[in-house]
PDB file of C-alpha atoms in Angstrom:
ATOM      1  CA  ARG A   1      34.177  92.655 195.016  1.00 81.00           C
ATOM      2  CA  ILE A   2      34.050  96.488 195.960  1.00 84.00           C
ATOM      3  CA  ARG A   3      31.184  95.382 199.252  1.00 78.00           C
ATOM      4  CA  GLU A   4      34.061  93.975 200.681  1.00 82.00           C
ATOM      5  CA  CYS A   5      35.824  96.944 200.930  1.00 89.00           C
ATOM      6  CA  ILE A   6      32.444  98.407 203.075  1.00 88.00           C
ATOM      7  CA  SER A   7      31.846  97.652 206.597  1.00 90.00           C
ATOM      8  CA  ALA A   8      30.350  99.176 209.534  1.00 92.00           C
ATOM      9  CA  ARG A   9      32.161 100.409 211.914  1.00 93.00           C
ATOM     10  CA  PRO A  10      32.092  98.270 215.579  1.00 94.00           C
ATOM     11  CA  GLY A  11      29.090  97.907 217.091  1.00 96.00           C
ATOM     12  CA  TYR A  12      26.880  99.153 214.211  1.00 95.00           C
ATOM     13  CA  VAL A  13      25.408  97.161 211.176  1.00 93.00           C
ATOM     14  CA  LEU A  14      25.115  98.386 207.385  1.00 89.00           C
ATOM     15  CA  VAL A  15      21.711  98.202 206.054  1.00 86.00           C
ATOM     16  CA  LYS A  16      20.854  98.033 202.479  1.00 79.00           C
ATOM     17  CA  LEU A  17      17.065  98.875 201.191  1.00 73.00           C
ATOM     18  CA  ASP A  18      15.927  98.184 197.767  1.00 71.00           C
ATOM     19  CA  TYR A  19      12.083  99.666 197.463  1.00 75.00           C
ATOM     20  CA  SER A  20      10.733  97.288 195.027  1.00 72.00           C
ATOM     21  CA  GLY A  21       9.390  99.867 191.804  1.00 83.00           C
ATOM     22  CA  GLU A  22      10.052 103.507 194.321  1.00 90.00           C
ATOM     23  CA  GLU A  23       9.905 105.399 191.467  1.00 90.00           C
ATOM     24  CA  LEU A  24       6.859 104.406 189.417  1.00 92.00           C
ATOM     25  CA  ARG A  25       5.201 104.284 192.951  1.00 93.00           C
ATOM     26  CA  VAL A  26       6.304 107.639 193.403  1.00 94.00           C
ATOM     27  CA  ALA A  27       5.127 108.694 190.096  1.00 93.00           C
ATOM     28  CA  ALA A  28       1.830 107.238 190.349  1.00 94.00           C
ATOM     29  CA  ASN A  29       1.130 108.932 193.915  1.00 95.00           C
ATOM     30  CA  LEU A  30       2.479 112.380 192.927  1.00 95.00           C
ATOM     31  CA  SER A  31       0.313 111.859 190.023  1.00 94.00           C
ATOM     32  CA  GLN A  32      -3.133 110.550 191.175  1.00 96.00           C
ATOM     33  CA  ASP A  33      -2.988 107.955 188.117  1.00 95.00           C
ATOM     34  CA  PRO A  34      -6.515 106.541 188.763  1.00 97.00           C
ATOM     35  CA  ILE A  35      -4.923 103.720 186.500  1.00 95.00           C
ATOM     36  CA  TRP A  36      -1.144 102.918 187.447  1.00 94.00           C
ATOM     37  CA  THR A  37      -2.688 103.689 191.377  1.00 95.00           C
ATOM     38  CA  LYS A  38      -5.803 100.607 191.277  1.00 96.00           C
ATOM     39  CA  SER A  39      -2.604  98.144 189.455  1.00 95.00           C
ATOM     40  CA  PHE A  40       0.322  99.097 192.839  1.00 93.00           C
ATOM     41  CA  LEU A  41      -3.170  99.309 195.486  1.00 94.00           C
ATOM     42  CA  TYR A  42      -5.286  96.045 194.156  1.00 96.00           C
ATOM     43  CA  GLU A  43      -3.531  94.349 191.425  1.00 95.00           C
ATOM     44  CA  ASP A  44      -0.096  93.079 190.492  1.00 92.00           C
ATOM     45  CA  GLY A  45       1.526  96.902 190.189  1.00 90.00           C
ATOM     46  CA  ASP A  46       2.881  95.481 186.875  1.00 94.00           C
ATOM     47  CA  VAL A  47       2.627  99.119 185.582  1.00 94.00           C
ATOM     48  CA  HIS A  48       5.029  98.236 183.041  1.00 95.00           C
ATOM     49  CA  ALA A  49       2.357  95.850 181.337  1.00 96.00           C
ATOM     50  CA  ILE A  50      -0.280  98.496 180.961  1.00 95.00           C
ATOM     51  CA  THR A  51       2.207 100.911 179.594  1.00 93.00           C
ATOM     52  CA  ALA A  52       2.687  98.318 176.959  1.00 95.00           C
ATOM     53  CA  LYS A  53      -0.958  97.352 175.940  1.00 96.00           C
ATOM     54  CA  VAL A  54      -1.999 100.677 176.160  1.00 94.00           C
ATOM     55  CA  LEU A  55       0.797 101.278 173.730  1.00 92.00           C
ATOM     56  CA  PHE A  56       0.094  98.394 171.160  1.00 94.00           C
ATOM     57  CA  GLN A  57      -2.854  98.617 172.136  1.00 94.00           C
ATOM     58  CA  LYS A  58      -3.511  94.669 173.090  1.00 94.00           C
ATOM     59  CA  ASP A  59      -5.413  93.358 175.525  1.00 95.00           C
ATOM     60  CA  THR A  60      -2.364  90.829 176.758  1.00 95.00           C
ATOM     61  CA  VAL A  61       1.487  91.468 175.730  1.00 96.00           C
ATOM     62  CA  SER A  62       4.409  89.405 174.745  1.00 96.00           C
ATOM     63  CA  LYS A  63       7.467  89.386 177.287  1.00 96.00           C
ATOM     64  CA  ASP A  64       9.750  91.284 174.627  1.00 96.00           C
ATOM     65  CA  GLU A  65       6.426  93.808 174.553  1.00 95.00           C
ATOM     66  CA  ARG A  66       6.045  94.188 178.259  1.00 96.00           C
ATOM     67  CA  GLY A  67       9.525  94.812 178.349  1.00 95.00           C
ATOM     68  CA  LYS A  68       9.676  97.977 175.229  1.00 94.00           C
ATOM     69  CA  GLY A  69       6.386  99.259 177.918  1.00 94.00           C
ATOM     70  CA  LYS A  70       8.767  99.195 180.853  1.00 93.00           C
ATOM     71  CA  ARG A  71      11.501 101.261 178.881  1.00 92.00           C
ATOM     72  CA  CYS A  72       8.784 103.981 177.615  1.00 91.00           C
ATOM     73  CA  ASN A  73       7.432 104.142 181.111  1.00 89.00           C
ATOM     74  CA  PHE A  74      11.213 105.407 182.139  1.00 85.00           C
ATOM     75  CA  ALA A  75      11.905 107.057 178.764  1.00 85.00           C
ATOM     76  CA  PHE A  76       8.599 109.757 179.573  1.00 78.00           C
ATOM     77  CA  MET A  77       8.384 109.468 183.245  1.00 75.00           C
ATOM     78  CA  TYR A  78      11.834 111.366 182.385  1.00 75.00           C
ATOM     79  CA  GLY A  79       9.918 113.924 180.440  1.00 74.00           C
ATOM     80  CA  GLY A  80      11.133 112.076 176.797  1.00 81.00           C
ATOM     81  CA  GLY A  81       8.729 112.479 173.823  1.00 85.00           C
ATOM     82  CA  ALA A  82       8.537 110.550 171.093  1.00 89.00           C
ATOM     83  CA  GLY A  83      12.319 110.644 169.926  1.00 89.00           C
ATOM     84  CA  ALA A  84      13.081 108.976 173.459  1.00 89.00           C
ATOM     85  CA  ILE A  85      10.609 106.253 172.827  1.00 91.00           C
ATOM     86  CA  GLN A  86      12.015 105.357 169.058  1.00 92.00           C
ATOM     87  CA  ARG A  87      15.825 105.110 171.121  1.00 91.00           C
ATOM     88  CA  ASN A  88      14.196 103.120 173.975  1.00 88.00           C
ATOM     89  CA  ILE A  89      12.654 100.341 172.124  1.00 90.00           C
ATOM     90  CA  GLY A  90      14.238 100.288 168.440  1.00 90.00           C
ATOM     91  CA  CYS A  91      11.182 101.678 166.415  1.00 92.00           C
ATOM     92  CA  ASN A  92      11.091 104.560 163.783  1.00 94.00           C
ATOM     93  CA  ILE A  93       9.614 108.158 164.739  1.00 94.00           C
ATOM     94  CA  GLU A  94       6.336 107.508 163.058  1.00 95.00           C
ATOM     95  CA  GLU A  95       5.426 104.810 165.264  1.00 94.00           C
ATOM     96  CA  ALA A  96       7.240 106.515 168.239  1.00 93.00           C
ATOM     97  CA  GLN A  97       4.845 109.046 168.345  1.00 94.00           C
ATOM     98  CA  ARG A  98       1.820 106.957 167.616  1.00 94.00           C
ATOM     99  CA  TYR A  99       2.595 105.456 170.519  1.00 92.00           C
ATOM    100  CA  MET A 100       3.324 108.799 172.707  1.00 91.00           C
ATOM    101  CA  ASN A 101      -0.147 109.436 171.461  1.00 93.00           C
ATOM    102  CA  ASN A 102      -1.237 105.724 172.685  1.00 94.00           C
ATOM    103  CA  LEU A 103       0.233 107.166 175.698  1.00 92.00           C
ATOM    104  CA  ARG A 104      -1.574 110.172 175.884  1.00 91.00           C
ATOM    105  CA  GLU A 105      -5.498 108.624 175.418  1.00 94.00           C
ATOM    106  CA  GLY A 106      -4.503 105.724 177.596  1.00 94.00           C
ATOM    107  CA  VAL A 107      -2.772 106.984 180.983  1.00 93.00           C
ATOM    108  CA  PRO A 108      -4.089 111.280 180.469  1.00 95.00           C
ATOM    109  CA  VAL A 109      -3.590 111.607 184.004  1.00 96.00           C
ATOM    110  CA  LEU A 110      -0.250 110.233 184.315  1.00 91.00           C
ATOM    111  CA  MET A 111       1.187 112.464 180.935  1.00 90.00           C
ATOM    112  CA  SER A 112      -0.994 115.148 182.289  1.00 93.00           C
ATOM    113  CA  TYR A 113       0.832 115.937 185.263  1.00 92.00           C
ATOM    114  CA  VAL A 114       4.240 115.237 183.119  1.00 89.00           C
ATOM    115  CA  ASP A 115       3.129 118.389 180.942  1.00 90.00           C
ATOM    116  CA  ASP A 116       1.757 120.061 183.960  1.00 93.00           C
ATOM    117  CA  ARG A 117       5.646 119.511 185.452  1.00 91.00           C
ATOM    118  CA  LYS A 118       7.164 120.852 182.988  1.00 91.00           C
ATOM    119  CA  ARG A 119       5.030 123.828 182.748  1.00 94.00           C
ATOM    120  CA  TYR A 120       5.539 124.288 186.552  1.00 96.00           C
ATOM    121  CA  ALA A 121       9.361 124.501 186.820  1.00 95.00           C
ATOM    122  CA  LYS A 122       9.534 126.903 183.221  1.00 95.00           C
ATOM    123  CA  LYS A 123       7.019 129.205 185.453  1.00 97.00           C
ATOM    124  CA  ASN A 124       9.250 128.960 188.777  1.00 97.00           C
ATOM    125  CA  LYS A 125      12.119 128.020 187.537  1.00 97.00           C
ATOM    126  CA  CYS A 126      12.417 124.892 189.644  1.00 97.00           C
ATOM    127  CA  ILE A 127      10.709 122.115 190.985  1.00 95.00           C
ATOM    128  CA  HIS A 128       9.474 121.438 194.244  1.00 95.00           C
ATOM    129  CA  THR A 129       9.932 117.200 195.859  1.00 94.00           C
ATOM    130  CA  ALA A 130       6.909 116.146 197.388  1.00 94.00           C
ATOM    131  CA  PHE A 131       8.285 117.416 201.012  1.00 95.00           C
ATOM    132  CA  GLY A 132       8.578 120.842 200.399  1.00 95.00           C
ATOM    133  CA  ARG A 133      12.447 120.217 199.063  1.00 95.00           C
ATOM    134  CA  LYS A 134      13.334 123.588 195.546  1.00 96.00           C
ATOM    135  CA  ILE A 135      15.292 122.062 193.706  1.00 96.00           C
ATOM    136  CA  PRO A 136      16.425 124.972 191.097  1.00 97.00           C
ATOM    137  CA  ILE A 137      16.401 124.501 186.839  1.00 97.00           C
ATOM    138  CA  PRO A 138      17.950 127.144 185.833  1.00 96.00           C
ATOM    139  CA  THR A 139      17.976 127.181 182.018  1.00 96.00           C
ATOM    140  CA  ILE A 140      14.980 126.132 181.388  1.00 95.00           C
ATOM    141  CA  ASP A 141      14.265 129.560 179.336  1.00 93.00           C
ATOM    142  CA  SER A 142      17.504 128.525 177.671  1.00 96.00           C
ATOM    143  CA  PRO A 143      17.164 130.336 174.187  1.00 96.00           C
ATOM    144  CA  ILE A 144      19.802 126.692 172.816  1.00 97.00           C
ATOM    145  CA  PRO A 145      16.846 124.267 172.875  1.00 94.00           C
ATOM    146  CA  ALA A 146      19.624 121.325 173.397  1.00 93.00           C
ATOM    147  CA  ILE A 147      19.826 122.918 176.806  1.00 96.00           C
ATOM    148  CA  ARG A 148      15.960 123.587 177.161  1.00 94.00           C
ATOM    149  CA  LYS A 149      14.491 120.461 176.368  1.00 90.00           C
ATOM    150  CA  LYS A 150      16.938 118.591 178.763  1.00 92.00           C
ATOM    151  CA  ALA A 151      16.043 121.169 181.603  1.00 95.00           C
ATOM    152  CA  GLU A 152      12.002 119.935 181.087  1.00 91.00           C
ATOM    153  CA  ARG A 153      13.590 116.234 181.658  1.00 89.00           C
ATOM    154  CA  CYS A 154      15.113 116.868 184.563  1.00 91.00           C
ATOM    155  CA  ALA A 155      11.797 118.803 185.768  1.00 92.00           C
ATOM    156  CA  ILE A 156      10.157 115.720 185.624  1.00 91.00           C
ATOM    157  CA  ASN A 157      13.717 113.374 186.598  1.00 89.00           C
ATOM    158  CA  TYR A 158      14.282 115.530 189.026  1.00 91.00           C
ATOM    159  CA  MET A 159      10.883 115.400 190.675  1.00 92.00           C
ATOM    160  CA  ILE A 160      10.471 111.427 191.426  1.00 92.00           C
ATOM    161  CA  GLN A 161      14.073 111.081 191.872  1.00 91.00           C
ATOM    162  CA  SER A 162      14.369 113.568 194.379  1.00 93.00           C
ATOM    163  CA  THR A 163      10.385 112.627 196.109  1.00 94.00           C
ATOM    164  CA  SER A 164      12.381 109.021 195.647  1.00 91.00           C
ATOM    165  CA  ALA A 165      15.724 110.919 197.891  1.00 90.00           C
ATOM    166  CA  ASP A 166      13.882 112.376 200.478  1.00 92.00           C
ATOM    167  CA  ILE A 167      11.310 109.168 201.180  1.00 90.00           C
ATOM    168  CA  ILE A 168      14.618 106.833 201.674  1.00 84.00           C
ATOM    169  CA  LYS A 169      16.090 109.353 203.578  1.00 83.00           C
TER     170      LYS A 169
END
């Protein structure tokens, strides 16, 4: 019902946009990952199924496994590691680490991009969106591990979400 409170001024129209999988497409484009790019350009664009196949080392996956692949995509794409995978799909830490290793082997370009963005942020104390907008990450060198890890996750999150926001704007 909150949408009823929002209306366009006379002579104007409100438009709602929803880019299907925009952040995943931005990640594929920025990383230049050939597996995801091929999926978006020439196949069905179901990168969640691709991730699930890599995670579980299977040629076909169930709907539940695809859902776990989806949760993992958002976990690692925003800088999370094995702990984030563990929390997101409900496995033990050893399984999560194995899944993380599977991702590094199965989609190496994408995973290398994530690592590279963290290194860039540490060196420059910021990230830049694909359109050149600078976003500071001053806590990337914090001596407090939790703060430093959060800043590392932000290095990935900011890059993808801010570039997506730039596209919409």
